[in-house]
Amino acid sequence: MFGKVTFTKKKILIYGLGLSGKSCFKYLLNKNKINIFDDNISLRNKKNKIYFLNKNKILQQNFDYIVLSPGIDIKKCNLKSYLARNWKKIITELDIFQKCYPKNTKITITGTNGKSTTAKLLSNILKDQNKEVILAGNIGTPILSKSNIKPNTIFVIEASSYQIDYSQYFKTDYAFILNISPDHLERHKSIKRYAHAKFKLVLNQDKNFYAFIENNQYLNKEIKKYKIKSNIIKINQNHKKIKKFISNSYFDNINNLNNLTFIFAFAKIHKLNKSKLLKTVNSFKGLDFRQQVIYKNNFVTIINDSKSTSFSSSINLLKSYKNIFWIIGGLAKKGDKFELPSKYYKNIKCYIFGKDKELFKRKLGKKILSISCNSLENILKKIIQEIKLKKNKHFYVLFSPSAASFDKFKNFEDRGNYFNYLVKKIKFIRKIDV
């Protein structure tokens, strides 16, 4: 294994046994004394029970480090008082990775929307430029689970505000902050704190590093507030300069074009081969449930954007098309606001489902014609009937829920798969082009 291992003979508590916690446990176990705690006691099983400690025993221990999983809310968890007293000992999976692989190039991508897509696209681009690349982080594979790491391996890392907020040592050569809009406020409490959690990526950078940042009010305030060592590159969303090179219909919407401007800015600094880059971009298929076209014919395009969990993640899609049937609903996000210029209202008819139907209806008010329905299947049937009566237009069915999925589904993937199932079930649609 390449890299200097600094976590040896340490007494470490791993708090949270999700994907990240399990990865840290496996990585640290052989050379350290490890104990585990999780608020969910059902995660204790035959294989790991000898490592589990109850709350009373933990309070009597003195650990060198406390590895906190990003899903743990430090102010609401069972060990909140203990963590408050031991704040300086809290680290994350990213911190462990940093200490063990300090010299590897790291590109870390965060933001409210578009993290996964941008990370995947950049990873593909670098691979096609003959770079040694590993894609990891919040996109699905814990970073400490990766193997075959070489001195020249470049890491493209998707990072959430939770991961960044708890980290103390992590440094990234290139930071992308794609956008900032209200999200996770039940945890961060305010948009200012949320923006600051993301901005820690920049504050931890050294002078030869680069930060690509959306030019918005929250991040501009952070820049003015602190002395920044790294090179700040503000991204102004000028699509004209790049659209003439793009033939991929995946980039027809504003969200994906915004993400692409960051890629082009990075490519300029990193001096990537432009012809190879464009070839990768124009063949990129995107990720499931993220502005994903699942069906298209002469009179309707159906887009599955189940990953959308807030209004901000749907707004640019609503700006990108005309004749829209917008399907929204689920668990509304705290502090979420519907901020769409009035000139787009006439293009949209909205159908609402899920637990917070009435809340969504109030938020939309009289801005957009909205109808509440009991099920997604009924919504889709009503939309199809409307489209059949108006075949002289091309319609866009936009499944972009702007809400969390947990009222009826396990996660956004489960919700997205169910929507795909319903689309296939509609009789006049014979084939889904995935």
Short mmCIF file of C-alpha atoms in Angstrom, two decimals:
data_model
loop_
_atom_site.label_atom_id
_atom_site.label_comp_id
_atom_site.label_asym_id
_atom_site.label_seq_id
_atom_site.Cartn_x
_atom_site.Cartn_y
_atom_site.Cartn_z
CA MET A 1 0.00 0.00 0.00
CA PHE A 2 1.39 3.38 -1.05
CA GLY A 3 1.33 6.13 1.57
CA LYS A 4 2.52 6.68 5.09
CA VAL A 5 0.10 5.17 7.60
CA THR A 6 -0.18 7.43 10.63
CA PHE A 7 -3.08 5.66 12.34
CA THR A 8 -1.26 2.95 14.28
CA LYS A 9 -1.56 1.88 17.89
CA LYS A 10 -4.32 4.41 18.48
CA LYS A 11 -7.44 4.07 20.55
CA ILE A 12 -10.29 4.97 18.21
CA LEU A 13 -14.06 5.17 18.55
CA ILE A 14 -16.07 4.80 15.36
CA TYR A 15 -19.44 6.46 15.80
CA GLY A 16 -21.91 5.40 13.12
CA LEU A 17 -21.78 2.10 11.27
CA GLY A 18 -23.11 3.10 7.87
CA LEU A 19 -21.06 2.70 4.68
CA SER A 20 -18.47 5.23 5.83
CA GLY A 21 -18.22 3.77 9.35
CA LYS A 22 -17.81 0.21 8.09
CA SER A 23 -15.10 1.34 5.68
CA CYS A 24 -13.18 3.10 8.47
CA PHE A 25 -13.58 0.11 10.77
CA LYS A 26 -12.13 -2.28 8.21
CA TYR A 27 -9.30 0.08 7.29
CA LEU A 28 -8.18 0.86 10.87
CA LEU A 29 -8.84 -2.42 12.65
CA ASN A 30 -5.56 -4.30 12.20
CA LYS A 31 -3.24 -1.63 13.62
CA ASN A 32 -5.41 0.08 16.22
CA LYS A 33 -7.68 -0.58 19.19
CA ILE A 34 -11.17 0.01 17.80
CA ASN A 35 -14.51 0.41 19.49
CA ILE A 36 -17.89 1.05 17.86
CA PHE A 37 -21.02 2.92 18.85
CA ASP A 38 -24.21 3.49 16.90
CA ASP A 39 -27.51 4.99 17.98
CA ASN A 40 -29.15 2.10 16.13
CA ILE A 41 -28.40 -0.89 18.36
CA SER A 42 -29.74 -3.32 15.72
CA LEU A 43 -26.47 -2.86 13.78
CA ARG A 44 -24.74 -4.87 16.47
CA ASN A 45 -24.23 -8.44 15.22
CA LYS A 46 -22.13 -11.55 15.82
CA LYS A 47 -19.15 -10.26 13.83
CA ASN A 48 -18.86 -6.84 15.44
CA LYS A 49 -20.41 -7.20 18.90
CA ILE A 50 -17.04 -7.56 20.67
CA TYR A 51 -16.15 -4.06 19.45
CA PHE A 52 -19.39 -2.38 20.49
CA LEU A 53 -19.46 -0.35 23.71
CA ASN A 54 -22.56 0.94 25.45
CA LYS A 55 -22.94 4.62 26.24
CA ASN A 56 -21.86 4.34 29.90
CA LYS A 57 -18.60 2.58 29.02
CA ILE A 58 -17.80 5.14 26.33
CA LEU A 59 -18.18 7.97 28.82
CA GLN A 60 -15.42 6.36 30.90
CA GLN A 61 -12.99 6.03 27.97
CA ASN A 62 -10.30 8.36 26.67
CA PHE A 63 -9.97 7.91 22.91
CA ASP A 64 -7.23 9.32 20.68
CA TYR A 65 -9.74 9.87 17.87
CA ILE A 66 -13.49 9.75 17.36
CA VAL A 67 -14.35 8.93 13.75
CA LEU A 68 -17.76 10.44 13.14
CA SER A 69 -19.95 9.26 10.29
CA PRO A 70 -21.47 12.12 8.26
CA GLY A 71 -25.01 10.94 9.01
CA ILE A 72 -24.60 11.64 12.75
CA ASP A 73 -26.02 14.97 13.90
CA ILE A 74 -23.66 16.00 16.69
CA LYS A 75 -26.34 18.13 18.37
CA LYS A 76 -29.06 15.46 18.43
CA CYS A 77 -27.26 12.12 18.82
CA ASN A 78 -27.02 9.95 21.94
CA LEU A 79 -23.42 11.05 22.62
CA LYS A 80 -23.93 14.79 22.02
CA SER A 81 -22.54 15.89 25.42
CA TYR A 82 -19.53 13.58 25.12
CA LEU A 83 -18.79 14.81 21.60
CA ALA A 84 -19.08 18.43 22.68
CA ARG A 85 -16.41 17.82 25.35
CA ASN A 86 -14.16 15.99 22.87
CA TRP A 87 -14.69 18.15 19.79
CA LYS A 88 -10.97 18.34 18.91
CA LYS A 89 -10.74 14.55 18.69
CA ILE A 90 -13.47 14.26 16.06
CA ILE A 91 -12.26 13.28 12.58
CA THR A 92 -13.80 11.82 9.46
CA GLU A 93 -13.05 9.27 6.80
CA LEU A 94 -11.66 12.14 4.70
CA ASP A 95 -9.19 13.02 7.47
CA ILE A 96 -7.91 9.45 7.69
CA PHE A 97 -7.50 9.38 3.93
CA GLN A 98 -5.61 12.70 3.98
CA LYS A 99 -3.14 11.52 6.62
CA CYS A 100 -2.49 8.27 4.80
CA TYR A 101 -2.26 9.67 1.27
CA PRO A 102 -1.13 13.31 1.67
CA LYS A 103 0.68 13.58 -1.67
CA ASN A 104 -1.99 12.27 -4.02
CA THR A 105 -3.81 14.89 -6.10
CA LYS A 106 -7.35 15.42 -4.85
CA ILE A 107 -10.24 17.08 -6.69
CA THR A 108 -13.19 17.53 -4.38
CA ILE A 109 -16.63 18.46 -5.66
CA THR A 110 -19.42 19.82 -3.48
CA GLY A 111 -22.47 22.05 -3.85
CA THR A 112 -26.21 21.78 -3.32
CA ASN A 113 -26.93 20.22 -6.71
CA GLY A 114 -24.97 18.44 -9.43
CA LYS A 115 -22.15 16.93 -7.35
CA SER A 116 -22.47 13.35 -8.55
CA THR A 117 -22.89 14.21 -12.22
CA THR A 118 -19.92 16.58 -12.23
CA ALA A 119 -17.72 14.11 -10.35
CA LYS A 120 -18.58 11.28 -12.73
CA LEU A 121 -18.05 13.43 -15.82
CA LEU A 122 -14.69 14.76 -14.61
CA SER A 123 -13.57 11.24 -13.71
CA ASN A 124 -14.43 10.06 -17.24
CA ILE A 125 -12.61 13.03 -18.77
CA LEU A 126 -9.41 12.43 -16.80
CA LYS A 127 -9.43 8.70 -17.61
CA ASP A 128 -9.80 9.51 -21.29
CA GLN A 129 -6.80 11.83 -20.91
CA ASN A 130 -4.79 8.75 -19.78
CA LYS A 131 -4.71 9.73 -16.10
CA GLU A 132 -4.76 7.32 -13.18
CA VAL A 133 -8.12 8.18 -11.61
CA ILE A 134 -10.25 6.92 -8.75
CA LEU A 135 -13.82 8.19 -8.23
CA ALA A 136 -14.92 8.00 -4.61
CA GLY A 137 -16.68 9.64 -1.70
CA ASN A 138 -20.35 10.42 -1.38
CA ILE A 139 -21.06 9.17 -4.89
CA GLY A 140 -21.37 5.66 -3.50
CA THR A 141 -18.00 4.06 -2.71
CA PRO A 142 -16.24 5.02 0.54
CA ILE A 143 -12.80 6.39 -0.18
CA LEU A 144 -10.99 4.05 2.25
CA SER A 145 -12.44 1.05 0.41
CA LYS A 146 -10.36 1.80 -2.67
CA SER A 147 -7.31 -0.29 -3.58
CA ASN A 148 -4.49 -0.20 -6.14
CA ILE A 149 -3.60 3.36 -5.16
CA LYS A 150 -0.43 4.61 -6.84
CA PRO A 151 1.67 7.73 -6.23
CA ASN A 152 0.21 9.31 -9.39
CA THR A 153 -3.41 8.37 -8.66
CA ILE A 154 -5.79 11.33 -8.89
CA PHE A 155 -8.85 11.20 -6.65
CA VAL A 156 -12.12 12.74 -7.76
CA ILE A 157 -14.16 13.00 -4.59
CA GLU A 158 -17.81 13.91 -4.13
CA ALA A 159 -18.22 15.43 -0.67
CA SER A 160 -21.31 16.50 1.25
CA SER A 161 -21.54 19.45 3.62
CA TYR A 162 -21.68 16.98 6.52
CA GLN A 163 -18.38 15.32 5.56
CA ILE A 164 -16.60 18.64 5.09
CA ASP A 165 -18.04 20.20 8.24
CA TYR A 166 -16.68 17.49 10.56
CA SER A 167 -13.27 17.19 8.86
CA GLN A 168 -10.18 18.76 10.44
CA TYR A 169 -7.18 17.73 8.32
CA PHE A 170 -8.52 17.12 4.83
CA LYS A 171 -6.94 19.20 2.06
CA THR A 172 -7.92 19.21 -1.59
CA ASP A 173 -5.76 20.48 -4.46
CA TYR A 174 -8.83 21.50 -6.43
CA ALA A 175 -12.14 22.47 -4.84
CA PHE A 176 -15.40 22.79 -6.77
CA ILE A 177 -18.34 24.53 -5.05
CA LEU A 178 -20.93 24.25 -7.79
CA ASN A 179 -23.79 26.17 -6.19
CA ILE A 180 -25.36 27.08 -2.86
CA SER A 181 -29.08 27.17 -2.10
CA PRO A 182 -31.09 26.27 1.04
CA ASP A 183 -30.62 22.59 1.90
CA HIS A 184 -30.01 20.51 5.02
CA LEU A 185 -31.10 23.46 7.16
CA GLU A 186 -32.57 21.07 9.72
CA ARG A 187 -28.91 20.29 10.49
CA HIS A 188 -27.02 23.50 9.65
CA LYS A 189 -29.83 25.79 10.95
CA SER A 190 -29.10 28.60 8.46
CA ILE A 191 -27.96 29.11 4.89
CA LYS A 192 -24.90 30.99 6.19
CA ARG A 193 -23.74 28.01 8.25
CA TYR A 194 -24.47 25.68 5.37
CA ALA A 195 -22.37 27.81 3.00
CA HIS A 196 -19.55 27.98 5.55
CA ALA A 197 -19.51 24.18 5.90
CA LYS A 198 -18.96 23.90 2.15
CA PHE A 199 -16.40 26.72 2.16
CA LYS A 200 -14.16 24.84 4.62
CA LEU A 201 -12.80 23.08 1.53
CA VAL A 202 -11.30 26.41 0.46
CA LEU A 203 -10.16 27.51 3.91
CA ASN A 204 -8.06 24.35 4.24
CA GLN A 205 -6.29 24.82 0.90
CA ASP A 206 -2.66 25.87 0.44
CA LYS A 207 -1.34 28.65 -1.79
CA ASN A 208 -0.77 26.54 -4.92
CA PHE A 209 -4.26 25.06 -4.84
CA TYR A 210 -7.32 26.17 -6.84
CA ALA A 211 -10.95 26.75 -5.90
CA PHE A 212 -13.67 26.96 -8.57
CA ILE A 213 -16.67 28.70 -7.05
CA GLU A 214 -20.10 29.78 -8.23
CA ASN A 215 -20.34 33.55 -8.14
CA ASN A 216 -23.10 33.96 -5.55
CA GLN A 217 -23.80 36.09 -2.50
CA TYR A 218 -23.18 33.43 0.15
CA LEU A 219 -19.78 32.38 -1.14
CA ASN A 220 -18.73 35.95 -1.90
CA LYS A 221 -19.34 36.82 1.76
CA GLU A 222 -17.12 33.91 2.81
CA ILE A 223 -14.35 35.12 0.50
CA LYS A 224 -14.48 38.63 1.98
CA LYS A 225 -14.58 37.30 5.53
CA TYR A 226 -11.40 35.18 5.44
CA LYS A 227 -7.85 35.43 4.19
CA ILE A 228 -7.71 32.86 1.41
CA LYS A 229 -4.42 31.15 0.53
CA SER A 230 -5.52 29.38 -2.64
CA ASN A 231 -6.38 30.73 -6.08
CA ILE A 232 -10.09 31.59 -6.33
CA ILE A 233 -11.72 31.27 -9.75
CA LYS A 234 -15.28 32.55 -9.81
CA ILE A 235 -17.43 30.79 -12.38
CA ASN A 236 -19.86 33.02 -14.26
CA GLN A 237 -22.40 30.89 -16.09
CA ASN A 238 -21.67 31.97 -19.65
CA HIS A 239 -23.03 29.12 -21.74
CA LYS A 240 -22.47 30.71 -25.16
CA LYS A 241 -18.75 30.00 -25.06
CA ILE A 242 -19.23 26.27 -24.59
CA LYS A 243 -22.59 25.44 -26.25
CA LYS A 244 -21.13 25.70 -29.74
CA PHE A 245 -18.87 22.74 -28.93
CA ILE A 246 -21.62 20.54 -27.43
CA SER A 247 -23.73 18.13 -29.47
CA ASN A 248 -24.87 15.95 -26.54
CA SER A 249 -28.59 16.52 -25.77
CA TYR A 250 -27.85 15.69 -22.12
CA PHE A 251 -26.54 19.24 -21.83
CA ASP A 252 -29.69 20.85 -23.22
CA ASN A 253 -30.77 21.92 -19.73
CA ILE A 254 -29.29 24.74 -17.64
CA ASN A 255 -28.26 22.55 -14.68
CA ASN A 256 -25.95 20.37 -16.73
CA LEU A 257 -24.55 23.33 -18.65
CA ASN A 258 -23.73 25.06 -15.36
CA ASN A 259 -21.82 21.99 -14.21
CA LEU A 260 -19.99 21.89 -17.51
CA THR A 261 -18.66 25.44 -17.08
CA PHE A 262 -16.73 24.23 -14.03
CA ILE A 263 -15.26 21.36 -16.04
CA PHE A 264 -14.08 23.75 -18.77
CA ALA A 265 -12.53 26.12 -16.23
CA PHE A 266 -10.65 23.22 -14.61
CA ALA A 267 -9.56 21.90 -18.02
CA LYS A 268 -8.02 25.27 -18.88
CA ILE A 269 -5.97 25.39 -15.67
CA HIS A 270 -5.01 21.73 -15.94
CA LYS A 271 -4.22 22.04 -19.67
CA LEU A 272 -6.30 19.07 -20.75
CA ASN A 273 -6.49 18.01 -24.38
CA LYS A 274 -9.55 19.83 -25.74
CA SER A 275 -10.47 17.40 -28.53
CA LYS A 276 -10.37 14.44 -26.13
CA LEU A 277 -12.37 16.41 -23.57
CA LEU A 278 -15.12 17.26 -26.08
CA LYS A 279 -15.30 13.65 -27.23
CA THR A 280 -15.88 12.53 -23.62
CA VAL A 281 -18.45 15.27 -22.94
CA ASN A 282 -20.42 14.57 -26.11
CA SER A 283 -20.64 10.85 -25.35
CA PHE A 284 -21.53 11.28 -21.65
CA LYS A 285 -24.79 9.55 -20.72
CA GLY A 286 -25.24 10.97 -17.24
CA LEU A 287 -26.34 9.20 -14.08
CA ASP A 288 -29.60 7.48 -13.27
CA PHE A 289 -32.40 9.66 -11.88
CA ARG A 290 -30.56 12.93 -12.52
CA GLN A 291 -32.28 14.79 -15.38
CA GLN A 292 -32.43 11.37 -17.07
CA VAL A 293 -34.49 11.08 -20.26
CA ILE A 294 -36.25 7.73 -19.94
CA TYR A 295 -38.66 8.05 -22.85
CA LYS A 296 -38.95 10.22 -25.94
CA ASN A 297 -41.12 10.27 -29.04
CA ASN A 298 -42.49 12.93 -31.40
CA PHE A 299 -44.84 14.46 -28.86
CA VAL A 300 -43.48 13.75 -25.37
CA THR A 301 -40.17 13.61 -23.49
CA ILE A 302 -40.25 12.04 -20.03
CA ILE A 303 -37.44 13.02 -17.65
CA ASN A 304 -36.72 11.16 -14.40
CA ASP A 305 -35.06 13.58 -11.97
CA SER A 306 -35.86 11.67 -8.78
CA LYS A 307 -32.60 12.92 -7.24
CA SER A 308 -34.23 16.36 -6.93
CA THR A 309 -34.87 16.96 -3.22
CA SER A 310 -35.41 20.74 -3.17
CA PHE A 311 -36.90 23.49 -5.31
CA SER A 312 -33.43 24.73 -6.20
CA SER A 313 -32.60 21.45 -7.93
CA SER A 314 -35.72 21.74 -10.13
CA ILE A 315 -35.70 25.46 -10.97
CA ASN A 316 -33.18 25.34 -13.82
CA LEU A 317 -35.00 22.41 -15.42
CA LEU A 318 -38.21 24.44 -15.36
CA LYS A 319 -36.32 27.23 -17.15
CA SER A 320 -34.98 24.84 -19.79
CA TYR A 321 -38.20 23.57 -21.41
CA LYS A 322 -41.70 24.58 -22.49
CA ASN A 323 -45.06 22.77 -22.18
CA ILE A 324 -44.08 21.15 -18.87
CA PHE A 325 -46.08 18.76 -16.72
CA TRP A 326 -44.17 18.98 -13.44
CA ILE A 327 -44.60 16.16 -10.91
CA ILE A 328 -43.52 17.07 -7.38
CA GLY A 329 -44.00 15.86 -3.82
CA GLY A 330 -42.67 13.99 -0.81
CA LEU A 331 -41.18 15.45 2.35
CA ALA A 332 -40.56 19.18 1.92
CA LYS A 333 -37.15 20.59 2.89
CA LYS A 334 -36.94 23.08 5.75
CA GLY A 335 -36.39 26.64 4.54
CA ASP A 336 -36.96 25.68 0.90
CA LYS A 337 -38.38 28.49 -1.26
CA PHE A 338 -39.89 28.43 -4.72
CA GLU A 339 -38.01 31.13 -6.62
CA LEU A 340 -38.86 30.96 -10.32
CA PRO A 341 -39.24 34.15 -12.40
CA SER A 342 -42.87 34.74 -13.33
CA LYS A 343 -42.20 34.61 -17.08
CA TYR A 344 -41.87 30.80 -16.80
CA TYR A 345 -45.20 30.20 -14.99
CA LYS A 346 -47.25 29.88 -18.18
CA ASN A 347 -45.10 26.94 -19.33
CA ILE A 348 -45.94 24.73 -16.36
CA LYS A 349 -48.78 22.66 -14.98
CA CYS A 350 -47.98 20.99 -11.68
CA TYR A 351 -49.21 17.70 -10.18
CA ILE A 352 -48.50 17.11 -6.48
CA PHE A 353 -48.26 13.80 -4.57
CA GLY A 354 -46.95 12.58 -1.21
CA LYS A 355 -47.17 13.50 2.46
CA ASP A 356 -46.68 17.27 2.12
CA LYS A 357 -49.16 17.83 -0.73
CA GLU A 358 -50.93 20.71 0.96
CA LEU A 359 -47.67 22.39 1.98
CA PHE A 360 -46.44 22.31 -1.61
CA LYS A 361 -49.76 23.66 -2.84
CA ARG A 362 -49.47 26.61 -0.43
CA LYS A 363 -45.87 27.30 -1.46
CA LEU A 364 -46.79 27.40 -5.12
CA GLY A 365 -49.90 29.44 -4.35
CA LYS A 366 -51.49 30.95 -7.45
CA LYS A 367 -48.22 31.16 -9.32
CA ILE A 368 -48.67 27.85 -11.15
CA LEU A 369 -51.76 25.76 -11.82
CA SER A 370 -51.35 22.83 -9.41
CA ILE A 371 -53.44 19.73 -8.77
CA SER A 372 -53.10 17.36 -5.78
CA CYS A 373 -53.39 13.62 -6.44
CA ASN A 374 -53.36 10.51 -4.26
CA SER A 375 -50.80 8.57 -6.26
CA LEU A 376 -48.06 8.88 -8.85
CA GLU A 377 -49.84 6.39 -11.07
CA ASN A 378 -53.00 8.54 -11.21
CA ILE A 379 -50.89 11.61 -12.01
CA LEU A 380 -49.16 9.89 -14.89
CA LYS A 381 -52.46 8.62 -16.33
CA LYS A 382 -53.97 12.12 -16.21
CA ILE A 383 -50.93 13.63 -17.90
CA ILE A 384 -50.95 11.03 -20.67
CA GLN A 385 -54.63 11.72 -21.35
CA GLU A 386 -53.91 15.44 -21.64
CA ILE A 387 -51.01 14.84 -24.02
CA LYS A 388 -53.15 12.60 -26.24
CA LEU A 389 -55.62 15.45 -26.71
CA LYS A 390 -52.89 17.93 -27.75
CA LYS A 391 -50.65 16.11 -30.20
CA ASN A 392 -49.76 19.31 -32.04
CA LYS A 393 -47.27 20.21 -29.26
CA HIS A 394 -44.22 18.55 -27.76
CA PHE A 395 -44.59 18.13 -24.00
CA TYR A 396 -42.07 17.50 -21.24
CA VAL A 397 -43.08 15.32 -18.29
CA LEU A 398 -40.67 16.37 -15.58
CA PHE A 399 -40.54 14.07 -12.56
CA SER A 400 -38.49 16.37 -10.35
CA PRO A 401 -40.00 15.95 -6.86
CA SER A 402 -38.22 18.85 -5.08
CA ALA A 403 -38.55 16.85 -1.86
CA ALA A 404 -37.06 14.04 0.18
CA SER A 405 -38.39 10.58 -0.65
CA PHE A 406 -38.72 9.02 2.79
CA ASP A 407 -42.48 9.45 3.17
CA LYS A 408 -43.10 6.57 0.75
CA PHE A 409 -39.72 5.29 -0.48
CA LYS A 410 -36.37 4.03 0.87
CA ASN A 411 -34.40 6.64 -1.07
CA PHE A 412 -34.39 8.60 -4.31
CA GLU A 413 -33.25 5.49 -6.26
CA ASP A 414 -36.26 3.54 -5.01
CA ARG A 415 -38.51 6.46 -5.98
CA GLY A 416 -36.86 6.73 -9.40
CA ASN A 417 -37.21 3.03 -10.12
CA TYR A 418 -40.88 3.14 -9.18
CA PHE A 419 -41.49 6.02 -11.57
CA ASN A 420 -39.74 4.10 -14.37
CA TYR A 421 -41.98 1.12 -13.61
CA LEU A 422 -45.09 3.31 -13.90
CA VAL A 423 -43.94 4.79 -17.21
CA LYS A 424 -43.44 1.30 -18.64
CA LYS A 425 -46.86 0.33 -17.35
CA ILE A 426 -48.68 3.04 -19.33
CA LYS A 427 -50.21 1.20 -22.28
CA PHE A 428 -49.46 3.58 -25.16
CA ILE A 429 -45.75 3.70 -24.28
CA ARG A 430 -44.31 0.53 -25.75
CA LYS A 431 -40.63 1.03 -25.14
CA ILE A 432 -38.47 2.91 -22.65
CA ASP A 433 -35.21 4.19 -24.09
CA VAL A 434 -32.85 3.99 -21.10
#
